[in-house]
Amino acid sequence: MARKHRHRENGVTKMHTIIGGFEAVFDDLAKLPQVQSVITGVISPNKSEHEELTFQYFTDSGLKLLAKTTDAVQEVFLVAKDKHGALAELRARGHLNERVKSTMSTNKKKQGKKPASGIAGNTPRRDQRYNQNDLPKDKPTTLKDLLSPEQLAKLTEQSNELKEKEKTEQEAKRKAEVDRREKEKKELESNFEYLLNNSKMDWKNFK
């Protein structure tokens, strides 16, 4: 039966009810040398065929797991400096269920999610809030994260060189355009003066 907690105990920050029989598992996870803290997250009314703990993905500060029972699913966050070491230890201890998903589960996903409701299935789902500062925040991986400082510095230098080259080319084009217009202006003035002088000469001939 689930117990409701909102305090820290034995390295486990219990923000919400702990579903199923996972309390002992979370206490064991908190004792791992690679794990600094275990934070229990929100509960959704989704169901699983078995009671199991599965790995979802790495976060900036650790790992995200899902604790699943036949009644509900709960988010669990592990704060760990050595993310891969913590995941390897979880697998070694047999805490994670990484079996291949059945065809039934795949078909359920294709049918789409049902409207959110309470765990019992007949009441509106409550907005279970928690302190956002207590939970690891997911951040997408960028090119900057994948490059070493030397590679990043070289890429920045190349970018600056391209910008400077583009600026020089634009300035050269602008100057060429100014010179072209100036040349056209002088040619027009010269032609006008020539026509004016010829007109005066012709006028004198007709007098």
PDB file of C-alpha atoms in Angstrom:
ATOM      1  CA  MET A   1       0.000   0.000   0.000  1.00  0.00           C
ATOM      2  CA  ALA A   2       1.343   3.467  -0.879  1.00  0.00           C
ATOM      3  CA  ARG A   3       2.563   5.814   1.823  1.00  0.00           C
ATOM      4  CA  LYS A   4       2.568   9.602   1.520  1.00  0.00           C
ATOM      5  CA  HIS A   5       5.790  11.502   2.294  1.00  0.00           C
ATOM      6  CA  ARG A   6       6.972  15.069   1.902  1.00  0.00           C
ATOM      7  CA  HIS A   7      10.338  14.976   3.608  1.00  0.00           C
ATOM      8  CA  ARG A   8      13.878  13.685   3.235  1.00  0.00           C
ATOM      9  CA  GLU A   9      14.725  10.329   4.782  1.00  0.00           C
ATOM     10  CA  ASN A  10      17.846   8.179   4.326  1.00  0.00           C
ATOM     11  CA  GLY A  11      18.896  10.099   1.223  1.00  0.00           C
ATOM     12  CA  VAL A  12      15.428   9.869  -0.364  1.00  0.00           C
ATOM     13  CA  THR A  13      13.599  13.163  -0.968  1.00  0.00           C
ATOM     14  CA  LYS A  14       9.962  12.064  -0.905  1.00  0.00           C
ATOM     15  CA  MET A  15       7.939  14.743  -2.654  1.00  0.00           C
ATOM     16  CA  HIS A  16       4.946  12.503  -3.339  1.00  0.00           C
ATOM     17  CA  THR A  17       3.347   9.226  -2.363  1.00  0.00           C
ATOM     18  CA  ILE A  18       5.598   6.234  -3.030  1.00  0.00           C
ATOM     19  CA  ILE A  19       3.627   3.744  -5.086  1.00  0.00           C
ATOM     20  CA  GLY A  20       3.699  -0.029  -4.748  1.00  0.00           C
ATOM     21  CA  GLY A  21       6.514  -1.629  -2.781  1.00  0.00           C
ATOM     22  CA  PHE A  22       9.248   0.681  -4.060  1.00  0.00           C
ATOM     23  CA  GLU A  23      10.073   2.388  -0.754  1.00  0.00           C
ATOM     24  CA  ALA A  24      12.653  -0.255   0.180  1.00  0.00           C
ATOM     25  CA  VAL A  25      14.080  -0.103  -3.350  1.00  0.00           C
ATOM     26  CA  PHE A  26      14.482   3.698  -3.175  1.00  0.00           C
ATOM     27  CA  ASP A  27      16.175   3.428   0.224  1.00  0.00           C
ATOM     28  CA  ASP A  28      18.595   0.899  -1.278  1.00  0.00           C
ATOM     29  CA  LEU A  29      19.277   3.183  -4.266  1.00  0.00           C
ATOM     30  CA  ALA A  30      20.102   6.079  -1.942  1.00  0.00           C
ATOM     31  CA  LYS A  31      22.818   3.958  -0.296  1.00  0.00           C
ATOM     32  CA  LEU A  32      24.704   3.424  -3.561  1.00  0.00           C
ATOM     33  CA  PRO A  33      28.087   5.229  -3.549  1.00  0.00           C
ATOM     34  CA  GLN A  34      27.383   6.687  -7.003  1.00  0.00           C
ATOM     35  CA  VAL A  35      24.025   8.175  -5.922  1.00  0.00           C
ATOM     36  CA  GLN A  36      23.810  11.425  -3.962  1.00  0.00           C
ATOM     37  CA  SER A  37      20.037  11.645  -3.673  1.00  0.00           C
ATOM     38  CA  VAL A  38      16.804   9.978  -4.797  1.00  0.00           C
ATOM     39  CA  ILE A  39      13.841  12.265  -5.568  1.00  0.00           C
ATOM     40  CA  THR A  40      10.366  10.813  -6.022  1.00  0.00           C
ATOM     41  CA  GLY A  41       8.310  12.709  -8.595  1.00  0.00           C
ATOM     42  CA  VAL A  42       4.754  12.961  -9.845  1.00  0.00           C
ATOM     43  CA  ILE A  43       2.392  10.028 -10.269  1.00  0.00           C
ATOM     44  CA  SER A  44       0.319   9.401 -13.385  1.00  0.00           C
ATOM     45  CA  PRO A  45      -2.625   7.013 -13.768  1.00  0.00           C
ATOM     46  CA  ASN A  46      -0.891   5.009 -16.503  1.00  0.00           C
ATOM     47  CA  LYS A  47      -0.706   1.303 -15.742  1.00  0.00           C
ATOM     48  CA  SER A  48       1.797  -1.483 -16.347  1.00  0.00           C
ATOM     49  CA  GLU A  49       1.337  -5.214 -16.645  1.00  0.00           C
ATOM     50  CA  HIS A  50       4.047  -5.737 -14.018  1.00  0.00           C
ATOM     51  CA  GLU A  51       5.538  -3.899 -11.056  1.00  0.00           C
ATOM     52  CA  GLU A  52       8.913  -2.795 -12.377  1.00  0.00           C
ATOM     53  CA  LEU A  53      11.554  -0.055 -12.394  1.00  0.00           C
ATOM     54  CA  THR A  54      12.786   1.137 -15.809  1.00  0.00           C
ATOM     55  CA  PHE A  55      15.487   3.551 -16.995  1.00  0.00           C
ATOM     56  CA  GLN A  56      14.292   6.479 -19.131  1.00  0.00           C
ATOM     57  CA  TYR A  57      17.207   8.808 -19.903  1.00  0.00           C
ATOM     58  CA  PHE A  58      20.131  10.781 -18.461  1.00  0.00           C
ATOM     59  CA  THR A  59      19.507  14.272 -17.069  1.00  0.00           C
ATOM     60  CA  ASP A  60      21.989  17.088 -16.384  1.00  0.00           C
ATOM     61  CA  SER A  61      22.423  15.901 -12.806  1.00  0.00           C
ATOM     62  CA  GLY A  62      21.728  12.180 -13.007  1.00  0.00           C
ATOM     63  CA  LEU A  63      19.112   9.736 -14.273  1.00  0.00           C
ATOM     64  CA  LYS A  64      15.365   9.579 -14.706  1.00  0.00           C
ATOM     65  CA  LEU A  65      13.604   6.300 -13.868  1.00  0.00           C
ATOM     66  CA  LEU A  66       9.983   5.178 -13.920  1.00  0.00           C
ATOM     67  CA  ALA A  67       8.486   3.100 -11.128  1.00  0.00           C
ATOM     68  CA  LYS A  68       5.518   1.169 -12.548  1.00  0.00           C
ATOM     69  CA  THR A  69       2.720  -0.785 -10.910  1.00  0.00           C
ATOM     70  CA  THR A  70      -0.587  -2.172 -12.145  1.00  0.00           C
ATOM     71  CA  ASP A  71      -2.267   0.989 -10.778  1.00  0.00           C
ATOM     72  CA  ALA A  72       0.066   3.900 -11.565  1.00  0.00           C
ATOM     73  CA  VAL A  73       3.443   5.108 -12.830  1.00  0.00           C
ATOM     74  CA  GLN A  74       5.779   7.397 -10.866  1.00  0.00           C
ATOM     75  CA  GLU A  75       8.762   9.494 -11.961  1.00  0.00           C
ATOM     76  CA  VAL A  76      11.976   8.948  -9.989  1.00  0.00           C
ATOM     77  CA  PHE A  77      15.095  11.109 -10.297  1.00  0.00           C
ATOM     78  CA  LEU A  78      18.560   9.979  -9.193  1.00  0.00           C
ATOM     79  CA  VAL A  79      21.111  12.718  -8.535  1.00  0.00           C
ATOM     80  CA  ALA A  80      24.523  11.234  -9.353  1.00  0.00           C
ATOM     81  CA  LYS A  81      27.875  12.623 -10.472  1.00  0.00           C
ATOM     82  CA  ASP A  82      28.778   9.328 -12.180  1.00  0.00           C
ATOM     83  CA  LYS A  83      25.630   8.757 -14.252  1.00  0.00           C
ATOM     84  CA  HIS A  84      26.900   5.776 -16.205  1.00  0.00           C
ATOM     85  CA  GLY A  85      28.384   4.187 -13.101  1.00  0.00           C
ATOM     86  CA  ALA A  86      25.075   4.550 -11.273  1.00  0.00           C
ATOM     87  CA  LEU A  87      23.184   2.978 -14.195  1.00  0.00           C
ATOM     88  CA  ALA A  88      25.649   0.082 -14.341  1.00  0.00           C
ATOM     89  CA  GLU A  89      25.230  -0.509 -10.596  1.00  0.00           C
ATOM     90  CA  LEU A  90      21.424  -0.512 -10.930  1.00  0.00           C
ATOM     91  CA  ARG A  91      21.671  -3.140 -13.647  1.00  0.00           C
ATOM     92  CA  ALA A  92      24.168  -5.196 -11.667  1.00  0.00           C
ATOM     93  CA  ARG A  93      21.846  -5.263  -8.651  1.00  0.00           C
ATOM     94  CA  GLY A  94      18.888  -6.301 -10.788  1.00  0.00           C
ATOM     95  CA  HIS A  95      16.777  -3.251  -9.946  1.00  0.00           C
ATOM     96  CA  LEU A  96      15.968  -2.431 -13.574  1.00  0.00           C
ATOM     97  CA  ASN A  97      13.595  -4.325 -15.807  1.00  0.00           C
ATOM     98  CA  GLU A  98      14.811  -3.914 -19.386  1.00  0.00           C
ATOM     99  CA  ARG A  99      12.731  -6.561 -21.085  1.00  0.00           C
ATOM    100  CA  VAL A 100      11.510  -6.038 -24.645  1.00  0.00           C
ATOM    101  CA  LYS A 101       8.089  -4.390 -24.707  1.00  0.00           C
ATOM    102  CA  SER A 102       5.225  -6.612 -25.774  1.00  0.00           C
ATOM    103  CA  THR A 103       3.092  -6.083 -28.871  1.00  0.00           C
ATOM    104  CA  MET A 104       0.149  -5.218 -26.615  1.00  0.00           C
ATOM    105  CA  SER A 105       2.038  -2.250 -25.153  1.00  0.00           C
ATOM    106  CA  THR A 106       2.950  -1.064 -28.655  1.00  0.00           C
ATOM    107  CA  ASN A 107      -0.673  -1.243 -29.786  1.00  0.00           C
ATOM    108  CA  LYS A 108      -1.792   0.763 -26.769  1.00  0.00           C
ATOM    109  CA  LYS A 109       0.623   3.544 -27.708  1.00  0.00           C
ATOM    110  CA  LYS A 110      -0.700   3.603 -31.273  1.00  0.00           C
ATOM    111  CA  GLN A 111      -4.254   4.071 -29.981  1.00  0.00           C
ATOM    112  CA  GLY A 112      -3.217   7.303 -28.260  1.00  0.00           C
ATOM    113  CA  LYS A 113      -3.328   8.435 -24.663  1.00  0.00           C
ATOM    114  CA  LYS A 114      -6.545   8.575 -22.691  1.00  0.00           C
ATOM    115  CA  PRO A 115      -7.639  11.854 -21.072  1.00  0.00           C
ATOM    116  CA  ALA A 116      -5.835  12.437 -17.787  1.00  0.00           C
ATOM    117  CA  SER A 117      -7.787  11.284 -14.760  1.00  0.00           C
ATOM    118  CA  GLY A 118      -7.212  10.300 -11.161  1.00  0.00           C
ATOM    119  CA  ILE A 119      -5.479   7.072 -10.180  1.00  0.00           C
ATOM    120  CA  ALA A 120      -8.876   5.481  -9.587  1.00  0.00           C
ATOM    121  CA  GLY A 121      -9.859   6.422 -13.147  1.00  0.00           C
ATOM    122  CA  ASN A 122     -13.051   8.273 -12.229  1.00  0.00           C
ATOM    123  CA  THR A 123     -11.821  11.608 -10.832  1.00  0.00           C
ATOM    124  CA  PRO A 124     -10.013  14.507 -12.537  1.00  0.00           C
ATOM    125  CA  ARG A 125      -6.266  14.315 -12.191  1.00  0.00           C
ATOM    126  CA  ARG A 126      -4.915  16.803  -9.701  1.00  0.00           C
ATOM    127  CA  ASP A 127      -1.995  19.014 -10.569  1.00  0.00           C
ATOM    128  CA  GLN A 128       0.679  17.476  -8.328  1.00  0.00           C
ATOM    129  CA  ARG A 129       3.145  20.313  -7.880  1.00  0.00           C
ATOM    130  CA  TYR A 130       6.608  20.162  -6.460  1.00  0.00           C
ATOM    131  CA  ASN A 131       9.515  22.474  -5.954  1.00  0.00           C
ATOM    132  CA  GLN A 132      11.103  22.796  -9.400  1.00  0.00           C
ATOM    133  CA  ASN A 133      14.472  23.632  -7.843  1.00  0.00           C
ATOM    134  CA  ASP A 134      14.584  20.207  -6.146  1.00  0.00           C
ATOM    135  CA  LEU A 135      14.317  18.245  -9.386  1.00  0.00           C
ATOM    136  CA  PRO A 136      16.951  17.846 -12.101  1.00  0.00           C
ATOM    137  CA  LYS A 137      16.121  19.893 -15.180  1.00  0.00           C
ATOM    138  CA  ASP A 138      16.385  18.304 -18.606  1.00  0.00           C
ATOM    139  CA  LYS A 139      18.479  20.212 -21.121  1.00  0.00           C
ATOM    140  CA  PRO A 140      18.883  19.319 -24.780  1.00  0.00           C
ATOM    141  CA  THR A 141      22.412  18.513 -25.945  1.00  0.00           C
ATOM    142  CA  THR A 142      23.902  21.245 -28.147  1.00  0.00           C
ATOM    143  CA  LEU A 143      26.918  21.356 -30.461  1.00  0.00           C
ATOM    144  CA  LYS A 144      28.742  23.314 -27.757  1.00  0.00           C
ATOM    145  CA  ASP A 145      28.350  20.375 -25.359  1.00  0.00           C
ATOM    146  CA  LEU A 146      29.865  17.944 -27.886  1.00  0.00           C
ATOM    147  CA  LEU A 147      32.980  19.993 -28.713  1.00  0.00           C
ATOM    148  CA  SER A 148      36.158  20.277 -26.691  1.00  0.00           C
ATOM    149  CA  PRO A 149      37.325  23.792 -25.651  1.00  0.00           C
ATOM    150  CA  GLU A 150      40.015  23.680 -28.376  1.00  0.00           C
ATOM    151  CA  GLN A 151      37.506  22.678 -31.068  1.00  0.00           C
ATOM    152  CA  LEU A 152      35.056  25.320 -29.880  1.00  0.00           C
ATOM    153  CA  ALA A 153      37.770  28.022 -29.963  1.00  0.00           C
ATOM    154  CA  LYS A 154      38.821  26.981 -33.473  1.00  0.00           C
ATOM    155  CA  LEU A 155      35.214  26.976 -34.689  1.00  0.00           C
ATOM    156  CA  THR A 156      34.660  30.435 -33.180  1.00  0.00           C
ATOM    157  CA  GLU A 157      37.820  31.722 -34.885  1.00  0.00           C
ATOM    158  CA  GLN A 158      36.708  30.341 -38.247  1.00  0.00           C
ATOM    159  CA  SER A 159      33.280  31.905 -37.785  1.00  0.00           C
ATOM    160  CA  ASN A 160      34.853  35.295 -37.029  1.00  0.00           C
ATOM    161  CA  GLU A 161      37.090  34.999 -40.104  1.00  0.00           C
ATOM    162  CA  LEU A 162      34.086  34.237 -42.318  1.00  0.00           C
ATOM    163  CA  LYS A 163      32.180  37.202 -40.877  1.00  0.00           C
ATOM    164  CA  GLU A 164      35.174  39.508 -41.476  1.00  0.00           C
ATOM    165  CA  LYS A 165      35.569  38.205 -45.036  1.00  0.00           C
ATOM    166  CA  GLU A 166      31.877  38.736 -45.723  1.00  0.00           C
ATOM    167  CA  LYS A 167      32.100  42.258 -44.292  1.00  0.00           C
ATOM    168  CA  THR A 168      35.122  43.051 -46.510  1.00  0.00           C
ATOM    169  CA  GLU A 169      33.344  41.729 -49.610  1.00  0.00           C
ATOM    170  CA  GLN A 170      30.236  43.789 -48.849  1.00  0.00           C
ATOM    171  CA  GLU A 171      32.370  46.905 -48.347  1.00  0.00           C
ATOM    172  CA  ALA A 172      34.158  46.270 -51.668  1.00  0.00           C
ATOM    173  CA  LYS A 173      30.807  45.864 -53.449  1.00  0.00           C
ATOM    174  CA  ARG A 174      29.508  49.059 -51.873  1.00  0.00           C
ATOM    175  CA  LYS A 175      32.628  50.997 -52.935  1.00  0.00           C
ATOM    176  CA  ALA A 176      32.421  49.586 -56.459  1.00  0.00           C
ATOM    177  CA  GLU A 177      28.794  50.698 -56.691  1.00  0.00           C
ATOM    178  CA  VAL A 178      29.684  54.198 -55.468  1.00  0.00           C
ATOM    179  CA  ASP A 179      32.534  54.422 -58.001  1.00  0.00           C
ATOM    180  CA  ARG A 180      30.237  53.234 -60.794  1.00  0.00           C
ATOM    181  CA  ARG A 181      27.619  55.860 -59.986  1.00  0.00           C
ATOM    182  CA  GLU A 182      30.268  58.564 -59.747  1.00  0.00           C
ATOM    183  CA  LYS A 183      31.658  57.546 -63.133  1.00  0.00           C
ATOM    184  CA  GLU A 184      28.181  57.607 -64.707  1.00  0.00           C
ATOM    185  CA  LYS A 185      27.558  61.032 -63.219  1.00  0.00           C
ATOM    186  CA  LYS A 186      30.783  62.414 -64.690  1.00  0.00           C
ATOM    187  CA  GLU A 187      29.993  60.897 -68.080  1.00  0.00           C
ATOM    188  CA  LEU A 188      26.531  62.466 -68.062  1.00  0.00           C
ATOM    189  CA  GLU A 189      27.943  65.850 -67.085  1.00  0.00           C
ATOM    190  CA  SER A 190      30.566  65.591 -69.820  1.00  0.00           C
ATOM    191  CA  ASN A 191      27.977  64.617 -72.425  1.00  0.00           C
ATOM    192  CA  PHE A 192      25.682  67.422 -71.327  1.00  0.00           C
ATOM    193  CA  GLU A 193      28.484  69.970 -71.577  1.00  0.00           C
ATOM    194  CA  TYR A 194      29.422  68.644 -75.008  1.00  0.00           C
ATOM    195  CA  LEU A 195      25.829  68.873 -76.252  1.00  0.00           C
ATOM    196  CA  LEU A 196      25.473  72.355 -74.809  1.00  0.00           C
ATOM    197  CA  ASN A 197      28.597  73.605 -76.526  1.00  0.00           C
ATOM    198  CA  ASN A 198      27.595  72.052 -79.845  1.00  0.00           C
ATOM    199  CA  SER A 199      24.142  73.578 -79.563  1.00  0.00           C
ATOM    200  CA  LYS A 200      25.674  77.052 -79.154  1.00  0.00           C
ATOM    201  CA  MET A 201      27.897  76.522 -82.157  1.00  0.00           C
ATOM    202  CA  ASP A 202      24.963  75.415 -84.290  1.00  0.00           C
ATOM    203  CA  TRP A 203      22.907  78.400 -83.171  1.00  0.00           C
ATOM    204  CA  LYS A 204      25.670  80.776 -84.227  1.00  0.00           C
ATOM    205  CA  ASN A 205      25.803  79.188 -87.660  1.00  0.00           C
ATOM    206  CA  PHE A 206      22.097  79.861 -88.170  1.00  0.00           C
ATOM    207  CA  LYS A 207      22.349  83.576 -87.326  1.00  0.00           C
TER     208      LYS A 207
END
